[in-house]
Coordinates of C-alpha atoms in Angstrom, one line a residue:
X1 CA 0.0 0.0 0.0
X2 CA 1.6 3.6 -1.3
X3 CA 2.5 6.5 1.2
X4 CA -0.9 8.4 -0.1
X5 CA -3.5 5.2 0.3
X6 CA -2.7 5.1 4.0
X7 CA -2.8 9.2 4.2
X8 CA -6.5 8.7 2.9
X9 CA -7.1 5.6 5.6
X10 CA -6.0 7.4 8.2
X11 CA -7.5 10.7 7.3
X12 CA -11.1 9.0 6.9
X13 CA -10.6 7.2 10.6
X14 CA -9.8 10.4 12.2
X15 CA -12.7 12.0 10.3
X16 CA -14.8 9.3 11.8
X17 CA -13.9 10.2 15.3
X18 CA -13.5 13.7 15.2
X19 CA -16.5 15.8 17.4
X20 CA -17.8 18.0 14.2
X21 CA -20.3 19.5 16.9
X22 CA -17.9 21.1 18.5
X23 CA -16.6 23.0 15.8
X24 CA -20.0 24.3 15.0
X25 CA -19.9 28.1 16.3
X26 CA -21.6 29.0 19.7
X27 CA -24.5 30.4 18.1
X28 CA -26.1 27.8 16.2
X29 CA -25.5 25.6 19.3
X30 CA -27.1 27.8 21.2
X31 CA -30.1 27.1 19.0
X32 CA -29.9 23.6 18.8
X33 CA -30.3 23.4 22.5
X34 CA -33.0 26.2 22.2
X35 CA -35.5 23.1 20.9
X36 CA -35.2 21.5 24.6
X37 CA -36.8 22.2 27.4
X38 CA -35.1 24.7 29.3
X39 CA -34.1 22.0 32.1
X40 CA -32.7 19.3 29.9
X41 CA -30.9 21.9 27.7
X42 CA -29.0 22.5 31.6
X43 CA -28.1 19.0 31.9
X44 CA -25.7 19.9 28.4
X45 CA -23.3 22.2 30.3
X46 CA -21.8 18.7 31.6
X47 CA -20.7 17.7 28.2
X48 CA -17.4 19.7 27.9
X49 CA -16.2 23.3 29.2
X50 CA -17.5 24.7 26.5
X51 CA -21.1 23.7 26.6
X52 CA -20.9 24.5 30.2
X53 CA -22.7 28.3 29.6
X54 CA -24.3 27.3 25.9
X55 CA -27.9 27.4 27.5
X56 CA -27.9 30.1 29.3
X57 CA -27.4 32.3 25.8
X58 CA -30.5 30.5 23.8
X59 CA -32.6 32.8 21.7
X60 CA -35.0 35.4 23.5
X61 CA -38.1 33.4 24.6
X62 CA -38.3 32.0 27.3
X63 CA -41.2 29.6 28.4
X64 CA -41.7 28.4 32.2
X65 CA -44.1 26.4 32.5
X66 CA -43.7 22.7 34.3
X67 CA -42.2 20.9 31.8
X68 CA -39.6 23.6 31.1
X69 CA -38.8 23.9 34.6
X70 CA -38.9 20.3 35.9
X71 CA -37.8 18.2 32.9
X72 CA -39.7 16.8 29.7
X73 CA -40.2 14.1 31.5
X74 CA -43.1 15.5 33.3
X75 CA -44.9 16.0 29.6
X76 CA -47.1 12.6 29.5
X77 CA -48.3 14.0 33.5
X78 CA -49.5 17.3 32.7
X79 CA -50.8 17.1 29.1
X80 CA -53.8 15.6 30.2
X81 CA -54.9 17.7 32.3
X82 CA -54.7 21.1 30.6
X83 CA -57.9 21.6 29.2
X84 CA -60.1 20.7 32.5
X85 CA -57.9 21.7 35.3
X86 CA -59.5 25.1 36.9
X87 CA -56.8 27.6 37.8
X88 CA -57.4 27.0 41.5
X89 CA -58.3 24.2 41.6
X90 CA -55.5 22.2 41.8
X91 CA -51.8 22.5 41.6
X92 CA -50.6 18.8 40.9
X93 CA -48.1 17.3 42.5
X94 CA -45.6 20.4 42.4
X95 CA -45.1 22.2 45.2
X96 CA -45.1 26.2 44.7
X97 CA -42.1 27.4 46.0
X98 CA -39.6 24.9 44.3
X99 CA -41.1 25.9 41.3
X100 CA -40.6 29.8 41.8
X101 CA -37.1 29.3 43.5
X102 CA -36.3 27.2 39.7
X103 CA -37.8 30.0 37.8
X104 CA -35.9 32.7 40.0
X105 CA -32.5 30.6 39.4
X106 CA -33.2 30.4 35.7
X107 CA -33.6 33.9 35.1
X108 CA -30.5 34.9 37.5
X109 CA -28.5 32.8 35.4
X110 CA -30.1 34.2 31.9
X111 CA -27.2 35.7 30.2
X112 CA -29.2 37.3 27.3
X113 CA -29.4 41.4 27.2
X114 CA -32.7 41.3 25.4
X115 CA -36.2 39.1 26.2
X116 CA -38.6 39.7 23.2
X117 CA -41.0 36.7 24.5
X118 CA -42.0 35.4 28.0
X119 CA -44.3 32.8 28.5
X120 CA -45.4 31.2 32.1
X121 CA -48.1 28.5 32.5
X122 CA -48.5 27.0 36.0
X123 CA -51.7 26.5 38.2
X124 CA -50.7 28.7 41.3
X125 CA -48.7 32.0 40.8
X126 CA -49.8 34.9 42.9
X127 CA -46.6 37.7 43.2
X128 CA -44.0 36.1 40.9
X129 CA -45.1 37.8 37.6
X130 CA -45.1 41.3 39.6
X131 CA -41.5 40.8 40.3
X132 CA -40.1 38.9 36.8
X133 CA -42.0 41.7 34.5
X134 CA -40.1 44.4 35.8
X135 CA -37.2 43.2 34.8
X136 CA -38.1 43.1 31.2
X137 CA -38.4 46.4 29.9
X138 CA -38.0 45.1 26.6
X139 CA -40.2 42.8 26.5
X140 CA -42.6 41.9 23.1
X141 CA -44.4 38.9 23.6
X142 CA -45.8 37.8 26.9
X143 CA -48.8 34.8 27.1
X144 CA -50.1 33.6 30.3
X145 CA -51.6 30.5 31.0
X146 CA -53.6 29.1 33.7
X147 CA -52.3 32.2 35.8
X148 CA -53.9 34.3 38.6
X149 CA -53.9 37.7 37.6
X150 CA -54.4 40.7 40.1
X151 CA -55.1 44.1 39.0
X152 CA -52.1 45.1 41.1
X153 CA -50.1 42.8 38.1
X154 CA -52.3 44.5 35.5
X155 CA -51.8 48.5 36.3
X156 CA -47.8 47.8 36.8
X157 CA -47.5 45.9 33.5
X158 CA -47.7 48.2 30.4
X159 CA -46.0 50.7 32.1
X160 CA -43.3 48.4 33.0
X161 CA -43.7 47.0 29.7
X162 CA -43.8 50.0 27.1
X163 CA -42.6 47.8 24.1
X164 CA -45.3 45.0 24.8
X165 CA -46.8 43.4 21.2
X166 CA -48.6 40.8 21.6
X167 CA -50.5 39.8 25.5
X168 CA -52.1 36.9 25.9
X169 CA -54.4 35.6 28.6
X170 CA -55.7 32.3 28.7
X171 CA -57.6 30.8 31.4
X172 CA -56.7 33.1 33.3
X173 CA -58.5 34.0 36.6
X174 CA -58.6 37.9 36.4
X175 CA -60.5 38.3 39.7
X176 CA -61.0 41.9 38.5
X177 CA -61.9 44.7 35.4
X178 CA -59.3 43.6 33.0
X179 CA -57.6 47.2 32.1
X180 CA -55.2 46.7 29.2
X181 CA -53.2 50.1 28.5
X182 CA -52.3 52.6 27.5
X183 CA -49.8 51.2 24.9
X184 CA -48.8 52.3 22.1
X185 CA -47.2 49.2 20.9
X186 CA -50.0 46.9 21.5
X187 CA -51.2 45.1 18.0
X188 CA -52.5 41.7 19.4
X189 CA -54.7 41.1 22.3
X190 CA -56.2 38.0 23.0
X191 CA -58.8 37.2 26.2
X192 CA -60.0 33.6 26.2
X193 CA -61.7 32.3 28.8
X194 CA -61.1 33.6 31.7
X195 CA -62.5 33.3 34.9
X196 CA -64.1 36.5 37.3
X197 CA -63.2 38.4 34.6
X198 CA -65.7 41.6 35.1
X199 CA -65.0 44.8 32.6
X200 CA -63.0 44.6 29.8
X201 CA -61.0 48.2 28.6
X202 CA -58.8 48.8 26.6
X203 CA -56.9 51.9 25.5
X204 CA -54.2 50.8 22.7
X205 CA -54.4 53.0 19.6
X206 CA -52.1 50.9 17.3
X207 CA -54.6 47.8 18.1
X208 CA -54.8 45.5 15.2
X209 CA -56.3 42.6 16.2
X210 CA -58.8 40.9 19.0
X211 CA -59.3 38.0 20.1
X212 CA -62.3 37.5 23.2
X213 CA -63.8 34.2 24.8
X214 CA -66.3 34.2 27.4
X215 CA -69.6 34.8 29.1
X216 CA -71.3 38.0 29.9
X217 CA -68.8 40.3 29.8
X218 CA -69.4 44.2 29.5
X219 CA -66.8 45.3 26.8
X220 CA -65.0 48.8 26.3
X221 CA -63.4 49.4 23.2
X222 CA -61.9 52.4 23.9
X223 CA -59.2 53.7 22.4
X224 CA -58.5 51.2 19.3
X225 CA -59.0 53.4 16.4
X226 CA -56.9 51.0 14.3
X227 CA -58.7 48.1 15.2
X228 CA -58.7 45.8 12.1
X229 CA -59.8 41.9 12.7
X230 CA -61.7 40.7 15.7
X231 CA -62.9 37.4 17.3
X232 CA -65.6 37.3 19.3
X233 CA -66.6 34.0 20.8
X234 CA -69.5 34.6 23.1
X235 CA -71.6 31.6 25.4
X236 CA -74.8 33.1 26.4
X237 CA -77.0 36.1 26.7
X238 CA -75.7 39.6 27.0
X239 CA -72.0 40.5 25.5
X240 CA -72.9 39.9 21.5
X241 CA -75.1 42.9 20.5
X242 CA -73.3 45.6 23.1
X243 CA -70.2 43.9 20.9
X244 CA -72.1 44.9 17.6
X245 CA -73.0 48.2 18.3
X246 CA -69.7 49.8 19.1
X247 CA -68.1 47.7 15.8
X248 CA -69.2 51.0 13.6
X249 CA -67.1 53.1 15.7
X250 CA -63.7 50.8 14.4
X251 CA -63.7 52.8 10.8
X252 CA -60.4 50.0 9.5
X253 CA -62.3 46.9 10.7
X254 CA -62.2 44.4 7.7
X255 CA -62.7 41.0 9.4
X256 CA -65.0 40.3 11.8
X257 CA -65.8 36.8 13.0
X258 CA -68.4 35.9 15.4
X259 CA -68.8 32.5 16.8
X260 CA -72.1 32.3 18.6
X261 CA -72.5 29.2 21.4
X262 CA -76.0 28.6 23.4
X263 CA -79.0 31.0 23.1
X264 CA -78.2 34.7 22.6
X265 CA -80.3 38.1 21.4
X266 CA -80.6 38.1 17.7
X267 CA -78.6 40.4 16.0
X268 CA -80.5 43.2 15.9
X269 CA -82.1 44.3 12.7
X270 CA -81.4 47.7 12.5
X271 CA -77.4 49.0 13.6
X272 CA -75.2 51.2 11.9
X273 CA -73.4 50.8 9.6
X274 CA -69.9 48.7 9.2
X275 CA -68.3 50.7 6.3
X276 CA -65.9 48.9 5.9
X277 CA -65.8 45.3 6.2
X278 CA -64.9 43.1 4.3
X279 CA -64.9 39.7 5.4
X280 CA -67.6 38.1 7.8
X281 CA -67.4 34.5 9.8
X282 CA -70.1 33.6 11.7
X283 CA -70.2 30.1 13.6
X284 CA -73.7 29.3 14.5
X285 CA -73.3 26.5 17.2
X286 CA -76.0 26.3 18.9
X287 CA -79.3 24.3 19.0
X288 CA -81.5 26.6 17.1
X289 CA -81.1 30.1 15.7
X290 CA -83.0 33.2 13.6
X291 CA -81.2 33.1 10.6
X292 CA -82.6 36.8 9.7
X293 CA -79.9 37.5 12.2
X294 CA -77.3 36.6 8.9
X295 CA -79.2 38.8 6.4
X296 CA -78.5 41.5 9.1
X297 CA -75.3 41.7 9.2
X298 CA -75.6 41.6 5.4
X299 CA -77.8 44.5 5.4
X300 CA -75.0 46.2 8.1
X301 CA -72.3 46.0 5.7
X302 CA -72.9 47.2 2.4
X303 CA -68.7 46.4 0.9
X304 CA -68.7 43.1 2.5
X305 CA -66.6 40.5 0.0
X306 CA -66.6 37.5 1.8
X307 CA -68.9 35.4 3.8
X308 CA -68.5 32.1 5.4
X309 CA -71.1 30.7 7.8
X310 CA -70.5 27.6 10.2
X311 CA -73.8 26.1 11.5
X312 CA -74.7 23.1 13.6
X313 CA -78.3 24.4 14.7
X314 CA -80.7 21.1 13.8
X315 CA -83.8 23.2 14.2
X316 CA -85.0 26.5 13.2
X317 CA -87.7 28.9 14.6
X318 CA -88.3 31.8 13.2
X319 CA -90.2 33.3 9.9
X320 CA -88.2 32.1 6.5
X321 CA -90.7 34.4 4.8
X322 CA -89.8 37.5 2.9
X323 CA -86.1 37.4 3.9
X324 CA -84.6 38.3 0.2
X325 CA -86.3 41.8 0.4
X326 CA -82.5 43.9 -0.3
X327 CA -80.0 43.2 -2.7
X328 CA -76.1 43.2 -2.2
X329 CA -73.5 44.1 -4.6
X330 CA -70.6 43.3 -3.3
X331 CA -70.5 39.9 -1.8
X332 CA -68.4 38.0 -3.7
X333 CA -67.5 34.5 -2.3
X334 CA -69.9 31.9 0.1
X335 CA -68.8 29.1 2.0
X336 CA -71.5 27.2 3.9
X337 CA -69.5 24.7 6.7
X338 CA -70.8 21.8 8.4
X339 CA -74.2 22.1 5.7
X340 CA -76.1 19.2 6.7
X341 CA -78.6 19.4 3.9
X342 CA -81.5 20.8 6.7
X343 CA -84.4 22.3 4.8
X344 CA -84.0 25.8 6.5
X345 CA -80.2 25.9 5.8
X346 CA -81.2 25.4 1.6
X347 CA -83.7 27.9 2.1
X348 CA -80.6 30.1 3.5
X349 CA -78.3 29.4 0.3
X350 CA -81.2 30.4 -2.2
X351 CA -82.2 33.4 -0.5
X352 CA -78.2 34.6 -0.8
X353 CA -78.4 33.6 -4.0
X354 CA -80.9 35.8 -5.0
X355 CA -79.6 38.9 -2.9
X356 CA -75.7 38.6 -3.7
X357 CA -75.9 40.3 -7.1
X358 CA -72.6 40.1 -8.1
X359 CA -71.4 36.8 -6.5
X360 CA -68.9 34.9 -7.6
X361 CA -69.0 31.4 -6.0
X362 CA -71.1 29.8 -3.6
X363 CA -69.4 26.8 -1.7
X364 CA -71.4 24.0 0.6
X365 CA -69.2 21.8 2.5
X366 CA -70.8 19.2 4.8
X367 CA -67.6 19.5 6.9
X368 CA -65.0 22.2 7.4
X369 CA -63.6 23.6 10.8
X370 CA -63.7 26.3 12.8
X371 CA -61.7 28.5 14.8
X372 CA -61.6 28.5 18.7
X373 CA -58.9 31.1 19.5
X374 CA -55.7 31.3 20.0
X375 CA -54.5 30.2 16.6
X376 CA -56.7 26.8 17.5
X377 CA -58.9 24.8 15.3
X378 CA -62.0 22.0 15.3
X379 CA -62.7 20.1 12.4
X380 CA -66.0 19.6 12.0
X381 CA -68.0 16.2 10.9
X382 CA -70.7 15.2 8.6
X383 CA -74.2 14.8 10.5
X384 CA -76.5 14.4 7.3
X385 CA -79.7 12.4 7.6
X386 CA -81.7 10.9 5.1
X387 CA -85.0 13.3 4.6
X388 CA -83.1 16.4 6.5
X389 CA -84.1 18.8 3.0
X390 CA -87.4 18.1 3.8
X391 CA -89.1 20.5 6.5
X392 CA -91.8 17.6 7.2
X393 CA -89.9 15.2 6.3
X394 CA -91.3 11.4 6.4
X395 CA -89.9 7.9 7.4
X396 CA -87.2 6.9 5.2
X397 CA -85.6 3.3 5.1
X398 CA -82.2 2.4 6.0
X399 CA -80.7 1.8 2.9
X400 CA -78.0 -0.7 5.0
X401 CA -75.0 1.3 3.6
X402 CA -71.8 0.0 4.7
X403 CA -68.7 1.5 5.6
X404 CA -66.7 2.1 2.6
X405 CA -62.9 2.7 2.2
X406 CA -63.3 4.1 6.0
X407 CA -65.7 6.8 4.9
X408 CA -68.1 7.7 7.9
X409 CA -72.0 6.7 7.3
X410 CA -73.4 10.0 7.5
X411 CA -70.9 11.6 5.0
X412 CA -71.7 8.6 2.4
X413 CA -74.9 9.2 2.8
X414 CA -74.8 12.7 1.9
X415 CA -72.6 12.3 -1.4
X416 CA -75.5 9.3 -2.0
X417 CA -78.3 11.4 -1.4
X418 CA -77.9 14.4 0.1
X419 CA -75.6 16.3 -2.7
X420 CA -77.7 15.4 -4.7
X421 CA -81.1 16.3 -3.0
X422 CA -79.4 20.2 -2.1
X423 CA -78.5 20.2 -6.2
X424 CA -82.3 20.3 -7.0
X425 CA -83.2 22.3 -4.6
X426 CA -80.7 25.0 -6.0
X427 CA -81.2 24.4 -9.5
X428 CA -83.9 27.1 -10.3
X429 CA -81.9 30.0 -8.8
X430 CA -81.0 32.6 -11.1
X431 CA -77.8 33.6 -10.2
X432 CA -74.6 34.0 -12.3
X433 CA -72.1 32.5 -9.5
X434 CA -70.7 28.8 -9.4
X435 CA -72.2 26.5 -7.0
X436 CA -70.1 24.0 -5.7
X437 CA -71.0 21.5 -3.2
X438 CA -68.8 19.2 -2.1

């Protein structure tokens, strides 16, 4: 074997043992061990002296909750429990003050000049977030989660806090008003579900977006001129039209989206007018509903574009008479989700069809999903039953229809039957727009 054969043998064995992680600079390290939890990324500093301060430089977010602070292996324990554990109701098996003293430690040995996002989720925190905002004056991003909230917390933060984004609060318990402001930074404000909360205001003049979950809930716009997109998820009686009625003050709202849950006032048929919006959800999910509470918002938003209604209602009372009495000429695009053929919901699809003038495409899907907050969504499934077109409709035999390739009975019986039942239904309509059902 020549001089340069056994060069190449030994160059390949010591390529094979060499440690090319190491020679990978200190930042991308640092943002390798950014993808662990910020306790297992500690256990690295063992490796070798130089990955002895690596995670203490990862990027600037930084998320405590349980599993960041006690170890991924406590994942599988808590992921269960997260979406029916009350705030004070329990606190697991974690006892409080280990978990502050960790957090305190963590954030004493941070070694980043900037924190553009901080995130805590834990069941029991009362003056820990008083004391760690403070220090943060730089702070962007900040999302609570299952957090107690005092308005002591609240008054201290935005002022601590001028550069503050994005706030989030999740199932939270606010105890209090909820007083958000005044920022001027402030662009995205989300309020879902959260417990005690009484007042909402809010004084933030570059606001841009909303997001709001909950029960009966007085709500204060304020000062949120720039106010562009809003989510309003409401549960019962009272927050939805005291929500509608100050929309028209918001002259840049385009997108509004209103999911509607249990029984609530009808949308009122007379409100001023939304100038300028242009795109409209509504989620119907409730048992039964006024769909003249649709036609509306149609008549309250004379540029609207775009509208795409979600209904599960499987009764309707109310008067389907004389509904198409106004035209619209600017609706350009339907979409009908979770259309399960009911007679009142066909009745629905012709009457837009006859008032959207200048639409473009209608679109029927018998499934779809919806939105729930908080960049969260629900698929929805096909509940279509034989005779549902019908409004008295008669017995209908089981046709025995198997399942087929893993496609779910109802949804093979509605590209059986009930496509093709809504297709004559809708077959008569003049209208100019493609009708798709799917």
């Amino acid at each position: 074997m020549d001089d340069q054969s056994q060069r190449g043998i030994i160059s390949t064995a010591e390529g094979e043992s060499k440690d090319w992680i190491n020679e990978l600079p200190d930042c991308i390290l640092s943002s390798i061990l950014s993808l662990l939890t910020i306790k297992d990324a500690a256990v690295t500093s063992i490796v070798s002296r130089q990955w002895r301060n690596l995670w203490k430089t990862r990027p600037p977010n930084l998320e405590l909750d349980i599993v960041n602070i006690f170890g991924s292996v406590y994942a599988p324990l808590i992921e269960p429990y997260r979406s029916i554990l009350s705030v004070t109701s329990c606190s697991l098996q974690f006892d409080r003050q280990c978990y502050i003293k960790r957090v305190n430690e963590v954030l004493e040995l941070y070694s980043g000049n900037k924190l553009d996002s901080f995130k805590v989720a834990f069941f029991l925190i009362e003056n820990l977030l008083k004391i760690l905002i403070n220090g943060f004056i730089q702070l962007e991003t900040l999302s609570l989660n299952d957090v107690e909230v005092d308005p002591e917390f609240l008054a201290r933060l935005f002022s601590a806090c001028v550069l503050l984004e994005r706030f989030t609060l999740n199932t939270c318990d606010v105890r209090s008003n909820l007083i958000i402001g005044p920022s001027l930074h402030l662009h995205d404000l989300k309020v879902l579900t959260c417990y005690r909360l009484g007042r909402i205001e809010i004084d933030a003049v570059n606001l841009y977006s909303l997001e709001y979950d909950g029960y009966n809930t007085e709500i204060s716009f304020m000062r949120t001129p720039r106010l562009a997109r809003c989510f309003f998820k409401g549960w019962s009686i009272g927050p939805v039209p005291h929500v509608l009625t100050q929309l028209p003050l918001y002259s840049e709202l385009a997108t509004l989206h209103l999911q509607i849950r249990n029984n609530f006032e009808h949308i009122p048929q007379t409100f001023p007018t939304l100038k300028n919006l242009k795109q409209v959800k509504l989620d119907l999910l409730m048992l039964d509903f006024e769909l003249g509470s649709v036609l509306n918002i149609l008549k309250a938003a004379p540029l609207l574009e775009e509208l795409i209604i979600t209904t599960r209602a499987p009764d309707y009372h109310g008067e389907m008479r004389n509904l198409s009495t106004f035209s619209h000429n600017h609706l350009r695009k339907i979409k009908m989700q979770g259309f399960q053929g009911m007679w009142f919901k066909i009745e629905l699809a012709i009457c837009l069809l006859k008032i959207a003038t200048k639409l473009e495409v209608m679109v029927i899907d018998p499934l779809g999903s919806y939105y729930v907050g908080d960049g969260r969504w629900v698929k929805m499934t096909c509940c279509y039953q034989d005779g549902n077109e019908d409004e008295n409709p008669e017995e209908y035999d089981d046709p025995g229809d198997e399942n087929v390739d893993n496609v779910p009975y109802e949804l093979l019986r509605w590209q059986n039957r009930g496509r093709a039942a809504v297709q004559e239904r809708l077959k008569d309509v003049k209208t100019d727009a493609q009708v798709f059902i799917l």
